[in-house]
Short mmCIF file of N, CA, C and O in Angstrom, two decimals:
data_model
loop_
_atom_site.label_atom_id
_atom_site.label_comp_id
_atom_site.label_asym_id
_atom_site.label_seq_id
_atom_site.Cartn_x
_atom_site.Cartn_y
_atom_site.Cartn_z
N MET A 258 -29.98 39.18 30.14
CA MET A 258 -28.72 39.84 29.86
C MET A 258 -28.65 41.15 30.66
O MET A 258 -29.65 41.83 30.82
N THR A 259 -27.45 41.46 31.14
CA THR A 259 -27.26 42.69 31.90
C THR A 259 -26.10 43.50 31.34
O THR A 259 -25.26 42.97 30.62
N ILE A 260 -26.08 44.77 31.71
CA ILE A 260 -24.94 45.64 31.40
C ILE A 260 -24.50 46.29 32.71
O ILE A 260 -25.24 46.29 33.70
N TRP A 261 -23.30 46.82 32.71
CA TRP A 261 -22.76 47.54 33.85
C TRP A 261 -22.69 49.01 33.49
O TRP A 261 -22.21 49.38 32.41
N ILE A 262 -23.16 49.87 34.39
CA ILE A 262 -23.21 51.30 34.15
C ILE A 262 -22.30 52.00 35.14
O ILE A 262 -22.38 51.75 36.35
N LEU A 263 -21.44 52.90 34.64
CA LEU A 263 -20.54 53.70 35.47
C LEU A 263 -21.18 55.08 35.62
O LEU A 263 -21.52 55.72 34.63
N ILE A 264 -21.35 55.52 36.86
CA ILE A 264 -22.12 56.72 37.17
C ILE A 264 -21.31 57.64 38.08
O ILE A 264 -20.58 57.18 38.96
N SER A 265 -21.48 58.95 37.90
CA SER A 265 -20.84 59.91 38.81
C SER A 265 -21.82 61.02 39.15
O SER A 265 -22.80 61.25 38.45
N ASP A 266 -21.53 61.67 40.25
CA ASP A 266 -22.27 62.87 40.66
C ASP A 266 -21.26 63.77 41.35
O ASP A 266 -20.60 63.37 42.30
N VAL A 267 -21.10 64.98 40.86
CA VAL A 267 -20.15 65.94 41.42
C VAL A 267 -20.94 67.11 41.99
O VAL A 267 -21.69 67.77 41.27
N CYS A 268 -20.76 67.34 43.28
CA CYS A 268 -21.40 68.47 43.97
C CYS A 268 -22.91 68.49 43.76
O CYS A 268 -23.53 69.55 43.65
N TYR A 269 -23.52 67.32 43.70
CA TYR A 269 -24.97 67.20 43.53
C TYR A 269 -25.49 67.96 42.31
O TYR A 269 -26.59 68.50 42.31
N THR A 270 -24.69 68.02 41.25
CA THR A 270 -25.12 68.71 40.02
C THR A 270 -25.98 67.80 39.16
O THR A 270 -26.52 68.25 38.15
N GLY A 271 -26.10 66.58 39.54
CA GLY A 271 -26.91 65.63 38.79
C GLY A 271 -26.10 64.42 38.41
O GLY A 271 -24.89 64.49 38.21
N VAL A 272 -26.76 63.32 38.33
CA VAL A 272 -26.12 62.06 38.00
C VAL A 272 -25.72 62.06 36.52
O VAL A 272 -26.50 62.48 35.67
N THR A 273 -24.50 61.63 36.27
CA THR A 273 -24.00 61.53 34.90
C THR A 273 -23.60 60.09 34.63
O THR A 273 -22.84 59.50 35.40
N ILE A 274 -24.11 59.52 33.55
CA ILE A 274 -23.69 58.18 33.14
C ILE A 274 -22.42 58.34 32.32
O ILE A 274 -22.42 58.99 31.28
N LEU A 275 -21.34 57.78 32.83
CA LEU A 275 -20.04 57.88 32.17
C LEU A 275 -19.83 56.80 31.12
O LEU A 275 -18.96 56.94 30.26
N GLY A 276 -20.58 55.72 31.22
CA GLY A 276 -20.44 54.67 30.24
C GLY A 276 -21.27 53.45 30.59
O GLY A 276 -21.69 53.28 31.74
N ALA A 277 -21.51 52.62 29.61
CA ALA A 277 -22.20 51.34 29.78
C ALA A 277 -21.30 50.25 29.21
O ALA A 277 -20.70 50.43 28.14
N TYR A 278 -21.19 49.15 29.92
CA TYR A 278 -20.22 48.10 29.57
C TYR A 278 -20.91 46.74 29.55
O TYR A 278 -21.82 46.48 30.34
N LYS A 279 -20.43 45.88 28.67
CA LYS A 279 -21.01 44.55 28.50
C LYS A 279 -20.72 43.63 29.68
O LYS A 279 -21.49 42.73 29.97
N ASP A 280 -19.58 43.87 30.35
CA ASP A 280 -19.21 42.98 31.45
C ASP A 280 -18.60 43.78 32.61
O ASP A 280 -18.19 44.92 32.45
N LYS A 281 -18.56 43.11 33.74
CA LYS A 281 -18.06 43.74 34.97
C LYS A 281 -16.59 44.13 34.85
O LYS A 281 -16.19 45.19 35.31
N ALA A 282 -15.78 43.29 34.21
CA ALA A 282 -14.34 43.56 34.09
C ALA A 282 -14.09 44.86 33.33
O ALA A 282 -13.23 45.66 33.72
N SER A 283 -14.82 45.09 32.26
CA SER A 283 -14.66 46.32 31.48
C SER A 283 -15.07 47.54 32.29
O SER A 283 -14.42 48.58 32.24
N CYS A 284 -16.14 47.40 33.05
CA CYS A 284 -16.59 48.49 33.90
C CYS A 284 -15.59 48.77 35.01
O CYS A 284 -15.31 49.93 35.33
N GLN A 285 -15.01 47.72 35.60
CA GLN A 285 -14.00 47.90 36.64
C GLN A 285 -12.78 48.63 36.10
O GLN A 285 -12.22 49.48 36.79
N GLU A 286 -12.40 48.32 34.89
CA GLU A 286 -11.26 48.99 34.27
C GLU A 286 -11.55 50.50 34.10
O GLU A 286 -10.71 51.34 34.42
N ALA A 287 -12.72 50.82 33.62
CA ALA A 287 -13.11 52.23 33.46
C ALA A 287 -13.24 52.92 34.82
O ALA A 287 -12.83 54.07 34.98
N PHE A 288 -13.76 52.20 35.82
CA PHE A 288 -13.88 52.75 37.18
C PHE A 288 -12.50 53.08 37.72
O PHE A 288 -12.29 54.15 38.29
N GLU A 289 -11.55 52.17 37.54
CA GLU A 289 -10.19 52.38 38.04
C GLU A 289 -9.55 53.61 37.39
O GLU A 289 -8.90 54.42 38.07
N LYS A 290 -9.72 53.78 36.09
CA LYS A 290 -9.16 54.94 35.40
C LYS A 290 -9.76 56.24 35.93
O LYS A 290 -9.04 57.21 36.16
N LYS A 291 -11.05 56.26 36.14
CA LYS A 291 -11.72 57.46 36.64
C LYS A 291 -11.32 57.73 38.09
O LYS A 291 -11.11 58.87 38.49
N LEU A 292 -11.21 56.66 38.87
CA LEU A 292 -10.83 56.82 40.27
C LEU A 292 -9.43 57.41 40.41
O LEU A 292 -9.17 58.19 41.32
N ARG A 293 -8.54 57.07 39.49
CA ARG A 293 -7.19 57.64 39.48
C ARG A 293 -7.25 59.16 39.45
O ARG A 293 -6.46 59.84 40.10
N ASP A 294 -8.18 59.71 38.68
CA ASP A 294 -8.33 61.17 38.57
C ASP A 294 -8.95 61.77 39.83
O ASP A 294 -8.65 62.91 40.18
N LEU A 295 -9.80 61.03 40.50
CA LEU A 295 -10.55 61.56 41.64
C LEU A 295 -9.85 61.41 42.98
O LEU A 295 -10.02 62.23 43.87
N TRP A 296 -9.06 60.33 43.13
CA TRP A 296 -8.45 60.00 44.42
C TRP A 296 -7.39 61.05 44.77
O TRP A 296 -6.50 61.33 43.99
N HIS A 297 -7.50 61.62 45.96
CA HIS A 297 -6.54 62.63 46.41
C HIS A 297 -5.22 61.97 46.82
O HIS A 297 -5.23 61.01 47.58
N LYS A 298 -4.12 62.49 46.32
CA LYS A 298 -2.81 61.95 46.68
C LYS A 298 -2.61 62.10 48.19
O LYS A 298 -2.97 63.10 48.78
N GLY A 299 -2.06 61.08 48.81
CA GLY A 299 -1.83 61.09 50.25
C GLY A 299 -3.03 60.66 51.07
O GLY A 299 -2.92 60.47 52.27
N THR A 300 -4.16 60.49 50.45
CA THR A 300 -5.37 60.05 51.14
C THR A 300 -5.36 58.53 51.24
O THR A 300 -5.08 57.85 50.26
N MET A 301 -5.67 58.03 52.40
CA MET A 301 -5.67 56.58 52.61
C MET A 301 -7.04 55.94 52.39
O MET A 301 -7.13 54.79 51.99
N THR A 302 -8.12 56.69 52.66
CA THR A 302 -9.46 56.12 52.55
C THR A 302 -10.44 57.15 51.98
O THR A 302 -10.17 58.35 51.99
N ASP A 303 -11.57 56.66 51.51
CA ASP A 303 -12.64 57.57 51.08
C ASP A 303 -13.48 57.94 52.31
O ASP A 303 -13.12 57.60 53.45
N SER A 304 -14.56 58.62 52.12
CA SER A 304 -15.39 59.08 53.25
C SER A 304 -16.08 57.95 53.99
O SER A 304 -16.54 58.14 55.11
N LYS A 305 -16.16 56.78 53.39
CA LYS A 305 -16.73 55.62 54.08
C LYS A 305 -15.66 54.78 54.78
O LYS A 305 -15.95 53.72 55.31
N GLY A 306 -14.41 55.25 54.75
CA GLY A 306 -13.32 54.54 55.41
C GLY A 306 -12.74 53.40 54.61
O GLY A 306 -12.01 52.57 55.15
N ARG A 307 -13.03 53.35 53.32
CA ARG A 307 -12.52 52.26 52.47
C ARG A 307 -11.23 52.68 51.79
O ARG A 307 -11.09 53.81 51.34
N THR A 308 -10.29 51.74 51.70
CA THR A 308 -9.05 51.98 50.97
C THR A 308 -9.37 52.06 49.48
O THR A 308 -10.47 51.69 49.04
N ARG A 309 -8.39 52.50 48.72
CA ARG A 309 -8.58 52.58 47.26
C ARG A 309 -8.91 51.20 46.70
O ARG A 309 -9.79 51.05 45.85
N SER A 310 -8.20 50.19 47.18
CA SER A 310 -8.44 48.83 46.73
C SER A 310 -9.87 48.38 47.04
O SER A 310 -10.52 47.75 46.22
N ALA A 311 -10.35 48.70 48.22
CA ALA A 311 -11.71 48.33 48.61
C ALA A 311 -12.74 49.07 47.75
O ALA A 311 -13.78 48.51 47.39
N CYS A 312 -12.47 50.32 47.42
CA CYS A 312 -13.36 51.08 46.53
C CYS A 312 -13.42 50.44 45.15
O CYS A 312 -14.49 50.35 44.55
N LEU A 313 -12.26 49.98 44.67
CA LEU A 313 -12.22 49.31 43.37
C LEU A 313 -13.03 48.02 43.39
O LEU A 313 -13.77 47.72 42.46
N THR A 314 -12.88 47.25 44.46
CA THR A 314 -13.61 46.00 44.59
C THR A 314 -15.11 46.25 44.64
O THR A 314 -15.89 45.57 43.97
N ALA A 315 -15.52 47.25 45.42
CA ALA A 315 -16.94 47.56 45.56
C ALA A 315 -17.48 48.39 44.39
O ALA A 315 -18.69 48.52 44.24
N MET A 316 -16.58 48.95 43.61
CA MET A 316 -16.93 49.90 42.54
C MET A 316 -17.83 51.00 43.10
O MET A 316 -18.90 51.30 42.58
N ASP A 317 -17.35 51.58 44.19
CA ASP A 317 -18.08 52.65 44.88
C ASP A 317 -17.07 53.55 45.57
O ASP A 317 -16.25 53.08 46.35
N TYR A 318 -17.11 54.86 45.27
CA TYR A 318 -16.21 55.84 45.87
C TYR A 318 -17.03 57.02 46.35
O TYR A 318 -17.88 57.54 45.62
N ARG A 319 -16.78 57.46 47.57
CA ARG A 319 -17.50 58.58 48.18
C ARG A 319 -16.49 59.58 48.75
O ARG A 319 -15.67 59.23 49.58
N ASP A 320 -16.57 60.82 48.30
CA ASP A 320 -15.76 61.91 48.85
C ASP A 320 -16.72 62.98 49.35
O ASP A 320 -17.18 63.82 48.59
N GLU A 321 -17.06 62.90 50.63
CA GLU A 321 -18.04 63.81 51.22
C GLU A 321 -17.52 65.24 51.31
O GLU A 321 -18.30 66.19 51.30
N ILE A 322 -16.21 65.44 51.38
CA ILE A 322 -15.64 66.78 51.50
C ILE A 322 -15.82 67.55 50.20
O ILE A 322 -16.32 68.68 50.18
N ASP A 323 -15.40 66.95 49.08
CA ASP A 323 -15.54 67.60 47.77
C ASP A 323 -16.86 67.28 47.09
O ASP A 323 -17.13 67.77 46.00
N MET A 324 -17.67 66.44 47.73
CA MET A 324 -18.96 66.01 47.20
C MET A 324 -18.82 65.38 45.81
O MET A 324 -19.48 65.77 44.85
N VAL A 325 -17.94 64.40 45.73
CA VAL A 325 -17.71 63.66 44.49
C VAL A 325 -18.05 62.20 44.76
O VAL A 325 -17.58 61.61 45.73
N TYR A 326 -18.87 61.64 43.89
CA TYR A 326 -19.33 60.27 44.06
C TYR A 326 -19.16 59.53 42.73
O TYR A 326 -19.45 60.08 41.67
N LEU A 327 -18.68 58.30 42.82
CA LEU A 327 -18.49 57.47 41.64
C LEU A 327 -18.90 56.06 42.01
O LEU A 327 -18.48 55.54 43.04
N TRP A 328 -19.75 55.46 41.20
CA TRP A 328 -20.17 54.10 41.47
C TRP A 328 -20.58 53.41 40.18
O TRP A 328 -20.75 54.04 39.15
N ALA A 329 -20.72 52.10 40.28
CA ALA A 329 -21.15 51.30 39.14
C ALA A 329 -22.26 50.38 39.62
O ALA A 329 -22.32 50.00 40.79
N LYS A 330 -23.13 50.04 38.69
CA LYS A 330 -24.18 49.09 39.05
C LYS A 330 -24.55 48.24 37.85
O LYS A 330 -24.37 48.65 36.69
N GLU A 331 -25.02 47.05 38.17
CA GLU A 331 -25.46 46.12 37.13
C GLU A 331 -26.92 46.42 36.84
O GLU A 331 -27.73 46.61 37.74
N GLN A 332 -27.25 46.47 35.56
CA GLN A 332 -28.61 46.83 35.14
C GLN A 332 -29.09 45.82 34.10
O GLN A 332 -28.41 45.60 33.10
N PRO A 333 -30.26 45.24 34.31
CA PRO A 333 -30.78 44.33 33.29
C PRO A 333 -31.21 45.08 32.03
O PRO A 333 -31.72 46.20 32.12
N LEU A 334 -30.96 44.46 30.89
CA LEU A 334 -31.43 45.03 29.62
C LEU A 334 -32.88 44.63 29.42
O LEU A 334 -33.25 43.49 29.68
N LYS A 335 -33.66 45.57 28.97
CA LYS A 335 -35.07 45.28 28.73
C LYS A 335 -35.38 45.36 27.26
O LYS A 335 -34.85 46.09 26.52
#
């Protein structure tokens, strides 16, 4: 069995776990809500050149200018 973990790091202040989810769909929903707050209006891509849609699909967002990072990963339960 696995869980999905939503993680952020702002200005290298340390990794923060924003939530743990039973399934990928729930984690994607939480990722999308958080990304709405982080995504700069008028910006077409993140620092890796990915569109907002691509960031949602990958569940990975990188803003090298403001040093804001948001990602999700699958973690096995032990």
